[in-house]
PDB file of C-alpha atoms in Angstrom:
ATOM      1  CA  MET A   1       0.259  -0.155   0.108  1.00  0.00           C
ATOM      2  CA  VAL A   2       1.353   3.265  -0.705  1.00  0.00           C
ATOM      3  CA  THR A   3       0.500   6.346   1.011  1.00  0.00           C
ATOM      4  CA  TYR A   4      -0.179   9.686  -0.295  1.00  0.00           C
ATOM      5  CA  LEU A   5      -0.973  12.788   1.350  1.00  0.00           C
ATOM      6  CA  THR A   6      -2.670  15.787  -1.262  1.00  0.00           C
ATOM      7  CA  SER A   7      -0.985  19.080  -1.092  1.00  0.00           C
ATOM      8  CA  PHE A   8      -3.684  20.999   0.989  1.00  0.00           C
ATOM      9  CA  GLY A   9      -6.787  19.191   1.320  1.00  0.00           C
ATOM     10  CA  ASN A  10      -8.937  18.533  -1.185  1.00  0.00           C
ATOM     11  CA  PHE A  11      -9.412  20.842  -3.689  1.00  0.00           C
ATOM     12  CA  GLY A  12      -9.189  21.512  -7.467  1.00  0.00           C
ATOM     13  CA  ARG A  13      -5.626  21.309  -7.766  1.00  0.00           C
ATOM     14  CA  ASP A  14      -5.040  17.909  -5.785  1.00  0.00           C
ATOM     15  CA  ALA A  15      -7.589  16.447  -8.086  1.00  0.00           C
ATOM     16  CA  TYR A  16      -4.835  14.832 -10.572  1.00  0.00           C
ATOM     17  CA  ALA A  17      -4.362  12.118  -7.234  1.00  0.00           C
ATOM     18  CA  TRP A  18      -7.997  10.832  -7.894  1.00  0.00           C
ATOM     19  CA  VAL A  19      -8.059  10.892 -11.427  1.00  0.00           C
ATOM     20  CA  ALA A  20      -5.247   8.852 -10.704  1.00  0.00           C
ATOM     21  CA  LYS A  21      -6.636   6.061  -8.707  1.00  0.00           C
ATOM     22  CA  ASP A  22     -10.298   6.807 -10.623  1.00  0.00           C
ATOM     23  CA  LYS A  23      -8.952   5.969 -14.262  1.00  0.00           C
ATOM     24  CA  GLY A  24      -6.983   2.628 -13.215  1.00  0.00           C
ATOM     25  CA  TYR A  25      -3.350   4.557 -13.435  1.00  0.00           C
ATOM     26  CA  PHE A  26      -1.939   3.262 -10.342  1.00  0.00           C
ATOM     27  CA  ARG A  27      -3.688   0.124 -10.812  1.00  0.00           C
ATOM     28  CA  GLU A  28      -2.158  -0.471 -14.339  1.00  0.00           C
ATOM     29  CA  ALA A  29       1.505   0.533 -12.755  1.00  0.00           C
ATOM     30  CA  GLY A  30       1.210  -2.132  -9.956  1.00  0.00           C
ATOM     31  CA  LEU A  31       0.031   0.165  -6.832  1.00  0.00           C
ATOM     32  CA  GLU A  32      -2.630   0.161  -4.245  1.00  0.00           C
ATOM     33  CA  VAL A  33      -2.590   4.074  -3.547  1.00  0.00           C
ATOM     34  CA  ASP A  34      -4.710   5.328   0.044  1.00  0.00           C
ATOM     35  CA  ILE A  35      -5.124   9.479  -0.330  1.00  0.00           C
ATOM     36  CA  LYS A  36      -5.381  11.572   3.114  1.00  0.00           C
ATOM     37  CA  PRO A  37      -5.664  15.007   2.532  1.00  0.00           C
ATOM     38  CA  GLY A  38      -2.118  16.833   3.170  1.00  0.00           C
ATOM     39  CA  GLY A  39      -1.843  20.379   5.589  1.00  0.00           C
ATOM     40  CA  GLY A  40       0.657  21.756   3.595  1.00  0.00           C
ATOM     41  CA  THR A  41       4.602  21.981   3.684  1.00  0.00           C
ATOM     42  CA  GLY A  42       6.015  21.624   6.249  1.00  0.00           C
ATOM     43  CA  ASP A  43       3.765  19.168   8.012  1.00  0.00           C
ATOM     44  CA  SER A  44       3.681  16.950   4.557  1.00  0.00           C
ATOM     45  CA  ILE A  45       7.280  16.907   4.545  1.00  0.00           C
ATOM     46  CA  ALA A  46       7.585  16.034   8.349  1.00  0.00           C
ATOM     47  CA  LYS A  47       4.914  12.737   7.834  1.00  0.00           C
ATOM     48  CA  ILE A  48       7.276  11.816   4.922  1.00  0.00           C
ATOM     49  CA  GLU A  49      10.566  11.865   6.730  1.00  0.00           C
ATOM     50  CA  ALA A  50       8.932   9.924   9.407  1.00  0.00           C
ATOM     51  CA  GLY A  51       7.462   7.242   7.537  1.00  0.00           C
ATOM     52  CA  THR A  52       4.118   8.187   7.833  1.00  0.00           C
ATOM     53  CA  ALA A  53       3.936   9.157   4.114  1.00  0.00           C
ATOM     54  CA  MET A  54       5.505   7.606   1.125  1.00  0.00           C
ATOM     55  CA  PHE A  55       4.232  10.370  -1.285  1.00  0.00           C
ATOM     56  CA  ALA A  56       3.573  14.053  -1.407  1.00  0.00           C
ATOM     57  CA  PRO A  57       3.495  17.047  -3.286  1.00  0.00           C
ATOM     58  CA  VAL A  58       4.533  20.245  -1.426  1.00  0.00           C
ATOM     59  CA  ASP A  59       6.049  23.262  -2.609  1.00  0.00           C
ATOM     60  CA  MET A  60       9.379  23.459  -3.694  1.00  0.00           C
ATOM     61  CA  THR A  61      10.626  26.850  -2.113  1.00  0.00           C
ATOM     62  CA  GLY A  62       9.646  25.795   1.518  1.00  0.00           C
ATOM     63  CA  LEU A  63      11.767  22.603   0.447  1.00  0.00           C
ATOM     64  CA  LEU A  64      14.357  25.340  -0.254  1.00  0.00           C
ATOM     65  CA  LEU A  65      13.700  27.170   2.697  1.00  0.00           C
ATOM     66  CA  ALA A  66      13.553  23.593   5.252  1.00  0.00           C
ATOM     67  CA  ARG A  67      16.224  22.237   3.946  1.00  0.00           C
ATOM     68  CA  GLY A  68      18.708  25.101   3.749  1.00  0.00           C
ATOM     69  CA  LYS A  69      18.072  26.035   7.370  1.00  0.00           C
ATOM     70  CA  GLY A  70      19.408  22.246   7.592  1.00  0.00           C
ATOM     71  CA  GLY A  71      15.844  20.771   7.485  1.00  0.00           C
ATOM     72  CA  ALA A  72      14.090  18.264   5.057  1.00  0.00           C
ATOM     73  CA  ARG A  73      17.163  16.500   4.989  1.00  0.00           C
ATOM     74  CA  GLY A  74      15.141  13.016   4.351  1.00  0.00           C
ATOM     75  CA  THR A  75      12.873  14.157   1.733  1.00  0.00           C
ATOM     76  CA  VAL A  76      13.997  14.531  -2.033  1.00  0.00           C
ATOM     77  CA  ALA A  77      11.951  16.024  -4.998  1.00  0.00           C
ATOM     78  CA  VAL A  78      11.453  13.222  -8.016  1.00  0.00           C
ATOM     79  CA  ALA A  79       8.668  15.985 -10.224  1.00  0.00           C
ATOM     80  CA  ALA A  80       7.756  18.964 -11.068  1.00  0.00           C
ATOM     81  CA  ILE A  81       4.234  19.695 -10.538  1.00  0.00           C
ATOM     82  CA  GLN A  82       3.543  23.108 -11.294  1.00  0.00           C
ATOM     83  CA  GLN A  83       6.236  25.232 -13.346  1.00  0.00           C
ATOM     84  CA  ARG A  84       5.891  27.661 -11.321  1.00  0.00           C
ATOM     85  CA  THR A  85       4.528  29.192  -7.993  1.00  0.00           C
ATOM     86  CA  MET A  86       1.414  29.612  -6.965  1.00  0.00           C
ATOM     87  CA  ALA A  87       1.522  30.907  -3.756  1.00  0.00           C
ATOM     88  CA  ALA A  88       0.039  33.649  -2.705  1.00  0.00           C
ATOM     89  CA  ILE A  89      -1.942  35.991  -0.953  1.00  0.00           C
ATOM     90  CA  VAL A  90      -5.415  36.322  -1.716  1.00  0.00           C
ATOM     91  CA  ALA A  91      -8.179  39.176   0.541  1.00  0.00           C
ATOM     92  CA  LEU A  92     -11.523  40.282  -0.443  1.00  0.00           C
ATOM     93  CA  GLU A  93     -13.018  43.319  -2.186  1.00  0.00           C
ATOM     94  CA  GLY A  94     -13.869  45.513   0.663  1.00  0.00           C
ATOM     95  CA  ASN A  95     -10.474  44.753   2.811  1.00  0.00           C
ATOM     96  CA  GLY A  96      -8.194  47.337   2.088  1.00  0.00           C
ATOM     97  CA  ILE A  97      -6.027  44.945   0.428  1.00  0.00           C
ATOM     98  CA  ALA A  98      -4.732  45.818  -3.125  1.00  0.00           C
ATOM     99  CA  THR A  99      -1.685  45.977  -3.358  1.00  0.00           C
ATOM    100  CA  PRO A 100       1.506  44.441  -1.742  1.00  0.00           C
ATOM    101  CA  ARG A 101       1.668  47.691   0.502  1.00  0.00           C
ATOM    102  CA  ASP A 102      -1.807  47.319   1.780  1.00  0.00           C
ATOM    103  CA  LEU A 103      -0.448  44.057   3.849  1.00  0.00           C
ATOM    104  CA  GLU A 104       1.075  46.048   6.149  1.00  0.00           C
ATOM    105  CA  GLY A 105      -1.471  46.745   9.247  1.00  0.00           C
ATOM    106  CA  LYS A 106      -3.218  43.705   8.367  1.00  0.00           C
ATOM    107  CA  THR A 107      -3.913  40.347   9.883  1.00  0.00           C
ATOM    108  CA  LEU A 108      -3.264  37.233   7.651  1.00  0.00           C
ATOM    109  CA  ALA A 109      -4.019  33.539   8.403  1.00  0.00           C
ATOM    110  CA  ASP A 110      -2.231  30.371   7.211  1.00  0.00           C
ATOM    111  CA  THR A 111      -1.417  27.689   8.650  1.00  0.00           C
ATOM    112  CA  PRO A 112       1.978  27.405  10.530  1.00  0.00           C
ATOM    113  CA  GLY A 113       4.538  25.562   8.293  1.00  0.00           C
ATOM    114  CA  SER A 114       2.904  26.565   4.707  1.00  0.00           C
ATOM    115  CA  ALA A 115       4.903  27.163   2.435  1.00  0.00           C
ATOM    116  CA  VAL A 116       3.338  30.763   1.734  1.00  0.00           C
ATOM    117  CA  ARG A 117       3.924  31.929   4.916  1.00  0.00           C
ATOM    118  CA  ASN A 118       7.402  30.437   4.731  1.00  0.00           C
ATOM    119  CA  LEU A 119       8.380  32.538   2.182  1.00  0.00           C
ATOM    120  CA  PHE A 120       6.266  36.079   3.369  1.00  0.00           C
ATOM    121  CA  PRO A 121       9.624  37.153   4.608  1.00  0.00           C
ATOM    122  CA  THR A 122      11.602  37.241   1.103  1.00  0.00           C
ATOM    123  CA  TYR A 123       8.439  38.081  -0.466  1.00  0.00           C
ATOM    124  CA  ALA A 124       7.945  41.345   1.266  1.00  0.00           C
ATOM    125  CA  LYS A 125      11.414  42.615   1.125  1.00  0.00           C
ATOM    126  CA  LEU A 126      11.498  41.977  -2.815  1.00  0.00           C
ATOM    127  CA  ALA A 127       8.031  43.736  -2.767  1.00  0.00           C
ATOM    128  CA  GLY A 128       9.473  46.518  -1.038  1.00  0.00           C
ATOM    129  CA  ILE A 129       7.280  46.241   2.138  1.00  0.00           C
ATOM    130  CA  ASP A 130       7.982  45.365   6.165  1.00  0.00           C
ATOM    131  CA  ALA A 131       6.793  42.251   6.846  1.00  0.00           C
ATOM    132  CA  ALA A 132       6.861  43.376  11.268  1.00  0.00           C
ATOM    133  CA  LYS A 133       4.114  44.701   9.944  1.00  0.00           C
ATOM    134  CA  VAL A 134       1.957  41.938   8.955  1.00  0.00           C
ATOM    135  CA  THR A 135       0.459  39.404  11.575  1.00  0.00           C
ATOM    136  CA  TRP A 136      -0.141  36.323  10.462  1.00  0.00           C
ATOM    137  CA  VAL A 137      -2.159  34.205  12.755  1.00  0.00           C
ATOM    138  CA  ASN A 138      -2.961  30.511  12.437  1.00  0.00           C
ATOM    139  CA  GLY A 139      -5.372  28.354  10.259  1.00  0.00           C
ATOM    140  CA  ALA A 140      -6.710  25.238  10.097  1.00  0.00           C
ATOM    141  CA  PRO A 141      -6.648  24.455   5.783  1.00  0.00           C
ATOM    142  CA  ALA A 142     -10.284  23.825   5.620  1.00  0.00           C
ATOM    143  CA  ASN A 143     -10.865  26.762   7.625  1.00  0.00           C
ATOM    144  CA  LEU A 144      -8.721  29.467   5.667  1.00  0.00           C
ATOM    145  CA  ILE A 145     -11.499  30.108   3.715  1.00  0.00           C
ATOM    146  CA  GLY A 146     -14.166  30.219   6.089  1.00  0.00           C
ATOM    147  CA  LEU A 147     -11.946  32.851   8.379  1.00  0.00           C
ATOM    148  CA  LEU A 148     -11.204  34.814   5.391  1.00  0.00           C
ATOM    149  CA  ALA A 149     -15.382  34.575   3.681  1.00  0.00           C
ATOM    150  CA  SER A 150     -16.249  35.678   7.503  1.00  0.00           C
ATOM    151  CA  GLY A 151     -14.108  38.648   7.968  1.00  0.00           C
ATOM    152  CA  THR A 152     -11.816  37.523  10.848  1.00  0.00           C
ATOM    153  CA  VAL A 153      -8.791  37.533   9.192  1.00  0.00           C
ATOM    154  CA  ALA A 154      -8.206  40.373   6.266  1.00  0.00           C
ATOM    155  CA  GLY A 155      -6.177  37.930   3.865  1.00  0.00           C
ATOM    156  CA  ILE A 156      -5.433  34.483   3.988  1.00  0.00           C
ATOM    157  CA  GLY A 157      -2.209  32.157   2.331  1.00  0.00           C
ATOM    158  CA  GLN A 158      -3.280  30.540  -0.808  1.00  0.00           C
ATOM    159  CA  PHE A 159      -2.821  29.617  -4.453  1.00  0.00           C
ATOM    160  CA  VAL A 160      -3.554  31.277  -6.694  1.00  0.00           C
ATOM    161  CA  VAL A 161      -5.442  28.886  -7.791  1.00  0.00           C
ATOM    162  CA  GLY A 162      -7.921  29.813  -5.024  1.00  0.00           C
ATOM    163  CA  ARG A 163      -9.668  32.507  -6.361  1.00  0.00           C
ATOM    164  CA  PRO A 164     -12.854  30.549  -7.386  1.00  0.00           C
ATOM    165  CA  THR A 165     -13.544  28.338  -3.942  1.00  0.00           C
ATOM    166  CA  VAL A 166     -13.135  31.363  -2.123  1.00  0.00           C
ATOM    167  CA  GLU A 167     -15.377  33.760  -4.122  1.00  0.00           C
ATOM    168  CA  SER A 168     -17.714  30.967  -4.106  1.00  0.00           C
ATOM    169  CA  ALA A 169     -17.251  30.752  -0.423  1.00  0.00           C
ATOM    170  CA  ALA A 170     -17.754  34.685   0.069  1.00  0.00           C
ATOM    171  CA  LYS A 171     -20.980  34.801  -1.985  1.00  0.00           C
ATOM    172  CA  GLY A 172     -20.590  37.195  -4.400  1.00  0.00           C
ATOM    173  CA  ARG A 173     -17.095  39.141  -3.465  1.00  0.00           C
ATOM    174  CA  LYS A 174     -14.363  39.194  -5.654  1.00  0.00           C
ATOM    175  CA  ALA A 175     -10.871  38.086  -4.149  1.00  0.00           C
ATOM    176  CA  VAL A 176      -8.041  40.114  -5.080  1.00  0.00           C
ATOM    177  CA  VAL A 177      -5.164  37.958  -5.833  1.00  0.00           C
ATOM    178  CA  LEU A 178      -1.010  39.188  -4.687  1.00  0.00           C
ATOM    179  CA  PRO A 179       0.743  35.929  -6.609  1.00  0.00           C
ATOM    180  CA  TYR A 180       4.256  35.514  -5.206  1.00  0.00           C
ATOM    181  CA  SER A 181       5.582  35.082  -8.701  1.00  0.00           C
ATOM    182  CA  ASP A 182       5.062  38.423  -9.390  1.00  0.00           C
ATOM    183  CA  VAL A 183       8.202  39.237  -7.463  1.00  0.00           C
ATOM    184  CA  ILE A 184       9.916  36.732  -7.197  1.00  0.00           C
ATOM    185  CA  SER A 185      11.092  34.768 -10.337  1.00  0.00           C
ATOM    186  CA  ASP A 186      12.422  30.996 -11.130  1.00  0.00           C
ATOM    187  CA  LEU A 187      10.425  29.620  -8.627  1.00  0.00           C
ATOM    188  CA  TYR A 188       8.877  25.646  -8.966  1.00  0.00           C
ATOM    189  CA  GLY A 189       5.214  25.437  -8.304  1.00  0.00           C
ATOM    190  CA  ASN A 190       4.501  22.030  -5.889  1.00  0.00           C
ATOM    191  CA  VAL A 191       6.985  19.400  -6.607  1.00  0.00           C
ATOM    192  CA  LEU A 192       6.501  15.432  -5.600  1.00  0.00           C
ATOM    193  CA  VAL A 193       8.391  14.058  -2.899  1.00  0.00           C
ATOM    194  CA  THR A 194       9.212  11.066  -1.169  1.00  0.00           C
ATOM    195  CA  SER A 195      11.826   9.994   1.399  1.00  0.00           C
ATOM    196  CA  THR A 196      15.956  10.079   0.489  1.00  0.00           C
ATOM    197  CA  LYS A 197      15.536   5.650   2.223  1.00  0.00           C
ATOM    198  CA  ILE A 198      12.211   5.528  -0.167  1.00  0.00           C
ATOM    199  CA  ALA A 199      14.222   6.786  -3.143  1.00  0.00           C
ATOM    200  CA  LYS A 200      17.489   4.841  -2.142  1.00  0.00           C
ATOM    201  CA  GLU A 201      15.800   1.582  -2.187  1.00  0.00           C
ATOM    202  CA  GLY A 202      12.616   1.799  -4.197  1.00  0.00           C
ATOM    203  CA  PRO A 203      13.424   3.572  -7.464  1.00  0.00           C
ATOM    204  CA  ASP A 204      11.069   1.507  -9.514  1.00  0.00           C
ATOM    205  CA  THR A 205       7.868   2.408  -7.460  1.00  0.00           C
ATOM    206  CA  VAL A 206       9.175   5.685  -7.337  1.00  0.00           C
ATOM    207  CA  ARG A 207       9.072   5.643 -11.327  1.00  0.00           C
ATOM    208  CA  ARG A 208       6.393   3.779 -11.650  1.00  0.00           C
ATOM    209  CA  PHE A 209       4.100   6.484  -8.952  1.00  0.00           C
ATOM    210  CA  SER A 210       5.559   9.513 -10.275  1.00  0.00           C
ATOM    211  CA  GLN A 211       4.563   8.106 -13.660  1.00  0.00           C
ATOM    212  CA  ALA A 212       0.884   7.051 -13.000  1.00  0.00           C
ATOM    213  CA  LEU A 213       0.807  10.330 -11.278  1.00  0.00           C
ATOM    214  CA  THR A 214       1.976  12.608 -14.018  1.00  0.00           C
ATOM    215  CA  LYS A 215      -0.250  10.701 -16.391  1.00  0.00           C
ATOM    216  CA  ALA A 216      -3.332  11.548 -14.563  1.00  0.00           C
ATOM    217  CA  LEU A 217      -2.047  15.211 -13.699  1.00  0.00           C
ATOM    218  CA  VAL A 218      -1.862  15.311 -17.745  1.00  0.00           C
ATOM    219  CA  TYR A 219      -5.270  14.463 -18.141  1.00  0.00           C
ATOM    220  CA  THR A 220      -6.607  16.519 -15.212  1.00  0.00           C
ATOM    221  CA  ILE A 221      -5.390  19.651 -16.910  1.00  0.00           C
ATOM    222  CA  ASP A 222      -7.334  19.062 -20.406  1.00  0.00           C
ATOM    223  CA  HIS A 223     -10.509  17.441 -19.188  1.00  0.00           C
ATOM    224  CA  PRO A 224     -11.468  19.491 -16.028  1.00  0.00           C
ATOM    225  CA  ASP A 225     -14.839  19.289 -15.535  1.00  0.00           C
ATOM    226  CA  GLU A 226     -14.414  15.719 -15.735  1.00  0.00           C
ATOM    227  CA  ALA A 227     -11.457  15.527 -13.612  1.00  0.00           C
ATOM    228  CA  ALA A 228     -13.470  18.007 -10.855  1.00  0.00           C
ATOM    229  CA  GLN A 229     -16.755  15.341 -10.775  1.00  0.00           C
ATOM    230  CA  ILE A 230     -14.319  12.322 -10.377  1.00  0.00           C
ATOM    231  CA  LEU A 231     -13.001  14.413  -7.300  1.00  0.00           C
ATOM    232  CA  ASN A 232     -16.340  15.537  -5.744  1.00  0.00           C
ATOM    233  CA  LYS A 233     -17.414  11.648  -6.323  1.00  0.00           C
ATOM    234  CA  ASN A 234     -14.242  10.492  -4.207  1.00  0.00           C
ATOM    235  CA  VAL A 235     -14.564  14.033  -1.787  1.00  0.00           C
ATOM    236  CA  PRO A 236     -18.351  14.983  -1.870  1.00  0.00           C
ATOM    237  CA  SER A 237     -17.463  18.346   0.178  1.00  0.00           C
ATOM    238  CA  ALA A 238     -15.258  19.087  -2.712  1.00  0.00           C
ATOM    239  CA  ALA A 239     -18.048  21.143  -4.532  1.00  0.00           C
ATOM    240  CA  ALA A 240     -17.394  20.251  -9.024  1.00  0.00           C
ATOM    241  CA  ALA A 241     -18.124  23.652 -10.179  1.00  0.00           C
ATOM    242  CA  PRO A 242     -15.248  25.670  -8.392  1.00  0.00           C
ATOM    243  CA  ALA A 243     -13.379  22.731  -8.893  1.00  0.00           C
ATOM    244  CA  ALA A 244     -13.120  22.418 -12.486  1.00  0.00           C
ATOM    245  CA  ALA A 245     -12.157  26.020 -12.237  1.00  0.00           C
ATOM    246  CA  GLU A 246      -8.903  26.037  -9.922  1.00  0.00           C
ATOM    247  CA  ILE A 247      -8.484  23.424 -12.759  1.00  0.00           C
ATOM    248  CA  ARG A 248      -7.935  25.599 -15.434  1.00  0.00           C
ATOM    249  CA  LEU A 249      -6.258  28.043 -13.862  1.00  0.00           C
ATOM    250  CA  MET A 250      -3.792  25.364 -13.040  1.00  0.00           C
ATOM    251  CA  ALA A 251      -3.591  24.200 -16.032  1.00  0.00           C
ATOM    252  CA  ALA A 252      -1.176  27.534 -16.962  1.00  0.00           C
ATOM    253  CA  PHE A 253       1.316  26.856 -14.616  1.00  0.00           C
ATOM    254  CA  VAL A 254       1.815  22.585 -15.530  1.00  0.00           C
ATOM    255  CA  ARG A 255       2.986  22.065 -18.891  1.00  0.00           C
ATOM    256  CA  PRO A 256       6.856  23.885 -19.251  1.00  0.00           C
ATOM    257  CA  ALA A 257       7.735  26.213 -21.443  1.00  0.00           C
ATOM    258  CA  ALA A 258      10.200  22.910 -23.067  1.00  0.00           C
ATOM    259  CA  GLY A 259      10.602  19.441 -22.012  1.00  0.00           C
ATOM    260  CA  ASN A 260       7.808  17.179 -20.463  1.00  0.00           C
ATOM    261  CA  VAL A 261       5.420  17.811 -17.513  1.00  0.00           C
ATOM    262  CA  GLY A 262       7.233  16.879 -14.630  1.00  0.00           C
ATOM    263  CA  ALA A 263      10.363  18.112 -15.637  1.00  0.00           C
ATOM    264  CA  ILE A 264      13.244  19.893 -12.996  1.00  0.00           C
ATOM    265  CA  ASP A 265      15.754  22.656 -14.545  1.00  0.00           C
ATOM    266  CA  THR A 266      18.117  22.222 -11.832  1.00  0.00           C
ATOM    267  CA  ALA A 267      19.285  25.083 -13.951  1.00  0.00           C
ATOM    268  CA  ARG A 268      16.703  27.253 -13.120  1.00  0.00           C
ATOM    269  CA  LEU A 269      16.535  25.682  -9.823  1.00  0.00           C
ATOM    270  CA  ALA A 270      19.808  27.255  -9.240  1.00  0.00           C
ATOM    271  CA  ARG A 271      18.956  30.369 -10.106  1.00  0.00           C
ATOM    272  CA  CYS A 272      15.540  30.451  -7.697  1.00  0.00           C
ATOM    273  CA  ILE A 273      17.951  28.802  -4.748  1.00  0.00           C
ATOM    274  CA  ALA A 274      20.534  31.990  -5.490  1.00  0.00           C
ATOM    275  CA  THR A 275      17.206  34.526  -5.718  1.00  0.00           C
ATOM    276  CA  LEU A 276      16.076  32.894  -1.875  1.00  0.00           C
ATOM    277  CA  ARG A 277      20.219  33.012  -0.851  1.00  0.00           C
ATOM    278  CA  ASP A 278      20.260  36.864  -2.004  1.00  0.00           C
ATOM    279  CA  ALA A 279      17.459  37.836  -0.475  1.00  0.00           C
ATOM    280  CA  GLY A 280      18.710  36.243   3.034  1.00  0.00           C
ATOM    281  CA  ALA A 281      16.340  33.590   3.494  1.00  0.00           C
ATOM    282  CA  ILE A 282      18.634  30.399   3.465  1.00  0.00           C
ATOM    283  CA  PRO A 283      22.216  30.472   4.048  1.00  0.00           C
ATOM    284  CA  ALA A 284      24.654  29.808   1.116  1.00  0.00           C
ATOM    285  CA  GLY A 285      26.006  26.214   0.519  1.00  0.00           C
ATOM    286  CA  LEU A 286      22.558  24.777  -0.777  1.00  0.00           C
ATOM    287  CA  THR A 287      22.722  23.099  -4.312  1.00  0.00           C
ATOM    288  CA  PRO A 288      19.939  21.274  -6.339  1.00  0.00           C
ATOM    289  CA  GLU A 289      21.212  18.231  -6.100  1.00  0.00           C
ATOM    290  CA  GLN A 290      20.910  18.257  -2.721  1.00  0.00           C
ATOM    291  CA  VAL A 291      16.960  18.354  -3.014  1.00  0.00           C
ATOM    292  CA  VAL A 292      16.624  16.953  -6.002  1.00  0.00           C
ATOM    293  CA  ASP A 293      17.250  13.051  -7.077  1.00  0.00           C
ATOM    294  CA  ALA A 294      17.883  13.572 -11.041  1.00  0.00           C
ATOM    295  CA  ASN A 295      18.257   9.637 -11.384  1.00  0.00           C
ATOM    296  CA  LEU A 296      14.340   9.966 -11.336  1.00  0.00           C
ATOM    297  CA  VAL A 297      13.164  12.425 -12.284  1.00  0.00           C
ATOM    298  CA  LYS A 298      11.355  12.451 -15.842  1.00  0.00           C
ATOM    299  CA  GLY A 299      12.562  14.082 -18.895  1.00  0.00           C
ATOM    300  CA  SER A 300      14.891  16.244 -16.282  1.00  0.00           C
TER     301      SER A 300
END
């Protein structure tokens, strides 16, 4: 049995895992997969390293930040899910947030280990705002959008593709999205990770799982409505309409300008590491080879 965590709850952006299971891609690869809702990058890395999960998509930048600070040594990336980061701050019209500068003096919510929250100091520095003037409070993945819709907080850490789900919960209010990619270049989005132990002892399992999941990822962005229905069938609380809208938004982030879906360009990753280092987010010395197993990445 293979244990897999979604990136963050059960939203449209994670429908591809359910597609892989529903379409029989995992079964064709000789794998039985148990899909569980993930709690964000920090939580997923901890569970991968503890051996309570075998695979999970985590934010590449979150992985780099953790590894650069001496953590995540037992975690390795084996495929890209999104070629560009989807990290963002999401607010609602009327909350007084329209630009990064407006975040100063506001209260935002996210899970403690989320990539959006961990990367925020770097985003703030490059956007020219004072991170110390922004207050963060904790929120569980399933509760974040509710906290925003209720007015408890002015904004939340979210992915760009979360706009439809946020607007659905906000009952007509429009979302304001501040993408991190506007100020930080070369950042990958989510990448599929496993433990260094599994990568070393079971490379065939890693390849079969990665290939099945990537196949489903391509099918999902090519068939958003069907993928959303599959998600809703397996997770009734995940409404199909906003899930399909998320998938459509995610499509632009999945396919690389050149090469295969799932590929990771180590030269580009080195530039990303340099950006984080120059912003003071990580110390010098981190290399792509410390976080990516090039032997297991398709098409790299």
